[in-house]
PDB file of C-alpha atoms in Angstrom:
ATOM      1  CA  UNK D 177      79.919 111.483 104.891  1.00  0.00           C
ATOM      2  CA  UNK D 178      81.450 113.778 102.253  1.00  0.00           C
ATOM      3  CA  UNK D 179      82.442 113.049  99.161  1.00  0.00           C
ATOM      4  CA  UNK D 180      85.908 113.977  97.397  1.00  0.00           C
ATOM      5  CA  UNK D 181      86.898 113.684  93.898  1.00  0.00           C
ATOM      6  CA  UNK D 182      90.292 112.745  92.530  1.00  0.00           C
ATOM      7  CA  UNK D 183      91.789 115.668  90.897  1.00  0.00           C
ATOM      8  CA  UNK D 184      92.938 113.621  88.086  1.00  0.00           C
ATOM      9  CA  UNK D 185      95.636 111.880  86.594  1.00  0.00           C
ATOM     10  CA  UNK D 186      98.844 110.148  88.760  1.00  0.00           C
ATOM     11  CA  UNK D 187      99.898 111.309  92.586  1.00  0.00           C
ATOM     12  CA  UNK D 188      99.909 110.456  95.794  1.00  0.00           C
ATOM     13  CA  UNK D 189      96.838 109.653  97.709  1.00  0.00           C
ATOM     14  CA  UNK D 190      98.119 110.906 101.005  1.00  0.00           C
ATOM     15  CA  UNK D 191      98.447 114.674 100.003  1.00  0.00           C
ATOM     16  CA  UNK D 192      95.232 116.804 100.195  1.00  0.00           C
ATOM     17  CA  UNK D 193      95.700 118.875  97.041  1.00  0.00           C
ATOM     18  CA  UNK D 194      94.983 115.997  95.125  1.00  0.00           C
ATOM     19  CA  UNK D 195      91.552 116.142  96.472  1.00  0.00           C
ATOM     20  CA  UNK D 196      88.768 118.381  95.067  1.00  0.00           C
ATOM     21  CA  UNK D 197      85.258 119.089  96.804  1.00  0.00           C
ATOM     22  CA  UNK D 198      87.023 120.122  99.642  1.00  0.00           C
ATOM     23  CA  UNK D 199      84.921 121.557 102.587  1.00  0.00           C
ATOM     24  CA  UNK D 200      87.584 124.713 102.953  1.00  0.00           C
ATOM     25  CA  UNK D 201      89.390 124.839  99.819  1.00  0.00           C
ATOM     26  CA  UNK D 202      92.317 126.893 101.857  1.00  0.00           C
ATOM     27  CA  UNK D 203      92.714 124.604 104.201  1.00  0.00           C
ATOM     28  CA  UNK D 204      92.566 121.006 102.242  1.00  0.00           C
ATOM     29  CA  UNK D 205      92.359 117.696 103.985  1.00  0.00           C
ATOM     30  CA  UNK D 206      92.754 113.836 102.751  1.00  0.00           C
ATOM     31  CA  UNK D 207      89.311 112.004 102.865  1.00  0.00           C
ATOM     32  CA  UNK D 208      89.294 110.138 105.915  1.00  0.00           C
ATOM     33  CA  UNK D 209      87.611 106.849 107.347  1.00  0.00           C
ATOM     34  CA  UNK D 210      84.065 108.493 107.368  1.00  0.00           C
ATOM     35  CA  UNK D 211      84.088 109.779 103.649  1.00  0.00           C
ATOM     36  CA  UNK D 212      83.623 108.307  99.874  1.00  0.00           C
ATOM     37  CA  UNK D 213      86.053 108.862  97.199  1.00  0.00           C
ATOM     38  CA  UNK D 214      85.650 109.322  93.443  1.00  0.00           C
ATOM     39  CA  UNK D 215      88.954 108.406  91.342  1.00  0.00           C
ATOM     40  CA  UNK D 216      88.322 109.429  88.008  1.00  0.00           C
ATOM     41  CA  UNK D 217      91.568 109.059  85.093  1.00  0.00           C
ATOM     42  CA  UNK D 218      94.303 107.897  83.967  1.00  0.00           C
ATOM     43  CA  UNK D 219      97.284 107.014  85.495  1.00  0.00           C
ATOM     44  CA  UNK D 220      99.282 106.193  88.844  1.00  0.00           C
ATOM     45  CA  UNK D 221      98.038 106.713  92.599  1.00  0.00           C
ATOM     46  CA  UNK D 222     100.961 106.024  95.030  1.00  0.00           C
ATOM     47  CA  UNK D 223     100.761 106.569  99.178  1.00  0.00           C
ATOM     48  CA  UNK D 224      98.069 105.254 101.261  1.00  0.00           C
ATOM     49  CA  UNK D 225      94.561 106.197 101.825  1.00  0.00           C
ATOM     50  CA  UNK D 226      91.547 104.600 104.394  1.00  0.00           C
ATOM     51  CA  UNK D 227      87.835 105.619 103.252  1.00  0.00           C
ATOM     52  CA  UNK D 228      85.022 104.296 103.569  1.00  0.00           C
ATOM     53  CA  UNK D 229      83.821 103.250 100.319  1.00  0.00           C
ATOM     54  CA  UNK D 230      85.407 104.078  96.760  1.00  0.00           C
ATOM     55  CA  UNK D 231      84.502 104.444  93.606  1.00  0.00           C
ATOM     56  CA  UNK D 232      86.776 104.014  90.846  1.00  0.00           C
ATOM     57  CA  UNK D 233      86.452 104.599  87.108  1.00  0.00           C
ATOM     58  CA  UNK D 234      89.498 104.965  84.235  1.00  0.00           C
ATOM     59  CA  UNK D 235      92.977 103.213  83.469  1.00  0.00           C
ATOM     60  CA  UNK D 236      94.510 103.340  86.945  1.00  0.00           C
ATOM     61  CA  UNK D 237      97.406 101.859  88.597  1.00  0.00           C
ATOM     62  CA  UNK D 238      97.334 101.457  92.253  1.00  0.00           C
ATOM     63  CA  UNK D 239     101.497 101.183  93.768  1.00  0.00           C
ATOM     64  CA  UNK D 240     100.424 102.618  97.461  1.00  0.00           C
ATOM     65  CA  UNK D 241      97.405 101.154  99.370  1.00  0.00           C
ATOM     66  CA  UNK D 242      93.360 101.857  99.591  1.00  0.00           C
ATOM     67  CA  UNK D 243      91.640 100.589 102.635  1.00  0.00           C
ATOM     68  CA  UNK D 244      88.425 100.656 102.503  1.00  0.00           C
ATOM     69  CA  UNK D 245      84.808  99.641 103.498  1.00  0.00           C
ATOM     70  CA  UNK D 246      83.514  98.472  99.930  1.00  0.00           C
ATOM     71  CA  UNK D 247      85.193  99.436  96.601  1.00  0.00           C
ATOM     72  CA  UNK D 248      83.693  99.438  92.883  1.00  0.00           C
ATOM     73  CA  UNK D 249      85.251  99.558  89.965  1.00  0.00           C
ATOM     74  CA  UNK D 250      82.289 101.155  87.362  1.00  0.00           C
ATOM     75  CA  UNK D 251      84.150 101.027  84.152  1.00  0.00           C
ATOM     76  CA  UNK D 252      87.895 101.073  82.963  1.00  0.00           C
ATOM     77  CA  UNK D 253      91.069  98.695  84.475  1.00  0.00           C
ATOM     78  CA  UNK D 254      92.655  99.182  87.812  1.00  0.00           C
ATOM     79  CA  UNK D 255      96.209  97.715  87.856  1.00  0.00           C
ATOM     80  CA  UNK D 256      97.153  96.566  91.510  1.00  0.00           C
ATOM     81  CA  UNK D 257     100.899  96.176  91.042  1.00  0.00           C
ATOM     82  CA  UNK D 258     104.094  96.173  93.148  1.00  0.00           C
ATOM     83  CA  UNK D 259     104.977  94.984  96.190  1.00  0.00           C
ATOM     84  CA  UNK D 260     103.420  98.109  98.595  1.00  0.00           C
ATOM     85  CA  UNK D 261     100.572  97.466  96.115  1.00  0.00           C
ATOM     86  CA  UNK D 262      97.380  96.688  98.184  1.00  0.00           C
ATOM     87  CA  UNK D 263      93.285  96.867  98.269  1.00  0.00           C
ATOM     88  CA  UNK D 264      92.241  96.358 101.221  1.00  0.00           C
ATOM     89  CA  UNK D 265      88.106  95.764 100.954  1.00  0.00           C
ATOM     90  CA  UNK D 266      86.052  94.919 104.160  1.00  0.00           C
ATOM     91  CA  UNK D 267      82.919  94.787 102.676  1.00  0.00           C
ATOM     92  CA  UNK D 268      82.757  93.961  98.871  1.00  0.00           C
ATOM     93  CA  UNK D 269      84.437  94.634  95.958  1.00  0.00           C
ATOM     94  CA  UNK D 270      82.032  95.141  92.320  1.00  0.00           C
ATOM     95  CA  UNK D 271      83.759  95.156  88.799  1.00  0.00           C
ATOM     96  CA  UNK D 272      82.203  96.298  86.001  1.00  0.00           C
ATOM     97  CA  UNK D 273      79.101  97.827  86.937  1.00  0.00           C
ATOM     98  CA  UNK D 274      78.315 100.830  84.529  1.00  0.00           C
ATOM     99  CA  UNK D 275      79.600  99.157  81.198  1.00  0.00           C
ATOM    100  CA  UNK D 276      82.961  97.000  81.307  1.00  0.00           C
ATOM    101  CA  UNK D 277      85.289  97.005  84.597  1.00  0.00           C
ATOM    102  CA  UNK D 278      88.440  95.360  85.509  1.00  0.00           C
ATOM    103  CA  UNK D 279      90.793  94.158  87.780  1.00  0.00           C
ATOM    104  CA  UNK D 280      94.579  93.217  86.779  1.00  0.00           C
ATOM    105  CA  UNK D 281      96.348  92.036  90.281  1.00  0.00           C
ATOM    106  CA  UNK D 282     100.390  91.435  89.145  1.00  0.00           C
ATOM    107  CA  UNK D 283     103.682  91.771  90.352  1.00  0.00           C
ATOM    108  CA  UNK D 284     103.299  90.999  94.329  1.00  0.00           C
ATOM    109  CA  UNK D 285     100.732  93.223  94.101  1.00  0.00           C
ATOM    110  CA  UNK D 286      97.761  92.147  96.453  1.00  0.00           C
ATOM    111  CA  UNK D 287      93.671  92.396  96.510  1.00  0.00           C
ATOM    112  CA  UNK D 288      91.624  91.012  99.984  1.00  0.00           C
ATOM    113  CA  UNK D 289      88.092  91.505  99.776  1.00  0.00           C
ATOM    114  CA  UNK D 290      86.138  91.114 102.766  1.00  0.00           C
ATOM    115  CA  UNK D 291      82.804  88.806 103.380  1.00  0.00           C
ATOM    116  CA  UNK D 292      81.084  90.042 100.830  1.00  0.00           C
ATOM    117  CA  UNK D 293      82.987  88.975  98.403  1.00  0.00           C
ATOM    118  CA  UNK D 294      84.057  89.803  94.603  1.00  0.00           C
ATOM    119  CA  UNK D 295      80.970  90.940  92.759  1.00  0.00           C
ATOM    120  CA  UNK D 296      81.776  90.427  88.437  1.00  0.00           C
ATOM    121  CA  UNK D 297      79.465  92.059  86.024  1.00  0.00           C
ATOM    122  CA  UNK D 298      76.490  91.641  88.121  1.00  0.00           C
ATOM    123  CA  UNK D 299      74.608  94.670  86.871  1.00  0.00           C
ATOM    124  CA  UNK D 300      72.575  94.065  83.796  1.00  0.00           C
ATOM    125  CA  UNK D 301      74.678  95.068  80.450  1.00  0.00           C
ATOM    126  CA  UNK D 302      78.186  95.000  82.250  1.00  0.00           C
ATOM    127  CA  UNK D 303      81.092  92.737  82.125  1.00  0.00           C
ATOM    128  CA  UNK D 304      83.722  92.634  84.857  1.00  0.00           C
ATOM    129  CA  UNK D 305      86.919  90.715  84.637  1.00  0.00           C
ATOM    130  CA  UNK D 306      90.135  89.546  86.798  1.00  0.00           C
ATOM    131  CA  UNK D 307      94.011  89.056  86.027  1.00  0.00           C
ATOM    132  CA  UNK D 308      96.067  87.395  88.357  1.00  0.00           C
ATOM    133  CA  UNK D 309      99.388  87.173  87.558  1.00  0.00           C
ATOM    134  CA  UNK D 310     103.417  87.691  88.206  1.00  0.00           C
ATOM    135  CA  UNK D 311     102.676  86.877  91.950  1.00  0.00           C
ATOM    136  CA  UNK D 312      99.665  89.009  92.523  1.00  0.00           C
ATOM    137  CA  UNK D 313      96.903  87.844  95.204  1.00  0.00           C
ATOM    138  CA  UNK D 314      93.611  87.939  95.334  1.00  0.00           C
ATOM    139  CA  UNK D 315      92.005  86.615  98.758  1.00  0.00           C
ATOM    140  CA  UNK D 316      88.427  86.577  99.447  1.00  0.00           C
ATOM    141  CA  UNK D 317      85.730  83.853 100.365  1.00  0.00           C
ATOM    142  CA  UNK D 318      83.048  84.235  98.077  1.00  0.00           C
ATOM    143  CA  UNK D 319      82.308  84.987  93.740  1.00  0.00           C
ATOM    144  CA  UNK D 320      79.324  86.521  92.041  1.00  0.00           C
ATOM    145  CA  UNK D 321      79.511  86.372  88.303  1.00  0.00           C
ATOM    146  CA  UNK D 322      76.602  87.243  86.351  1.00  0.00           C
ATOM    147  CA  UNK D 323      73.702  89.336  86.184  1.00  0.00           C
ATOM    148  CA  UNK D 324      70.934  90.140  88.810  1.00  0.00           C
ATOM    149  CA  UNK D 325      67.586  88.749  88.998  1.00  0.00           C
ATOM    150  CA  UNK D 326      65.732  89.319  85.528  1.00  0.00           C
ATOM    151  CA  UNK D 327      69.093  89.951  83.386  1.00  0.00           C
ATOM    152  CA  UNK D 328      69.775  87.770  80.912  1.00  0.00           C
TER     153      UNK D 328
END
């Protein structure tokens, strides 16, 4: 599995230039099904993109789509907003896992989180936190809220 970081700031998700750590920086490629992301910043990600896991940390706002095998939000807000808006999580999806995390779903905007279910704050020291509102969904089948075993 490699690994590709965001290159920062807002843009489209589909377009391999936005995408650093690339294997052959002349030749750039969009992570695919069998790599991890890193999306580190501020500001709007548009298009569509299918990884297998994610990793998310900053004030972002997803308009296109992330499909993907298990998503974490480590610190900052993720805005899931607009009708194309979607996360897509087969496995689970953790907020707030290295200090305070977020999750604002609004404006037909849509979250569906796989088995594993939504995963708040669990990590010892970290908050995590959901908005639902102006339409948004948020589908899954099971909540974790609190810390692990031996946090207070």
């Amino acid at each position: 599995m490699a690994v590709f970081s965001w290159k920062g700031g807002s843009g489209n998700l589909a377009l391999a230039t936005n995408w650093l750590n690339q294997a052959n920086p002349a030749d750039p490629v969009v992570p695919d099904v069998n790599d991890g992301v890193l999306i580190v910043g501020t500001g709007s990600l548009t298009g569509s993109l299918d990884v297998q896991s994610d990793t998310i940390s900053g004030n972002l706002t997803l308009a296109g789509q992330i499909t993907t095998g298990g998503s974490l939000i480590a610190a900052g807000t993720l805005t899931v907003s607009g009708t194309a808006a979607k996360l897509i999580d087969a496995g689970s999806l953790g907020i707030g896992s290295d200090g305070s995390g977020s999750l604002t779903v609004s404006n037909h905007g849509g979250v569906t989180i796989g088995a594993s279910g939504l995963e708040l704050g669990t990590e010892q020291g970290s908050t995590g936190a959901v908005s639902i509102n102006s339409a948004g969904t948020l589908t899954t089948t099971t909540i974790f809220v609190g810390g692990q075993t031996g946090s207070p």
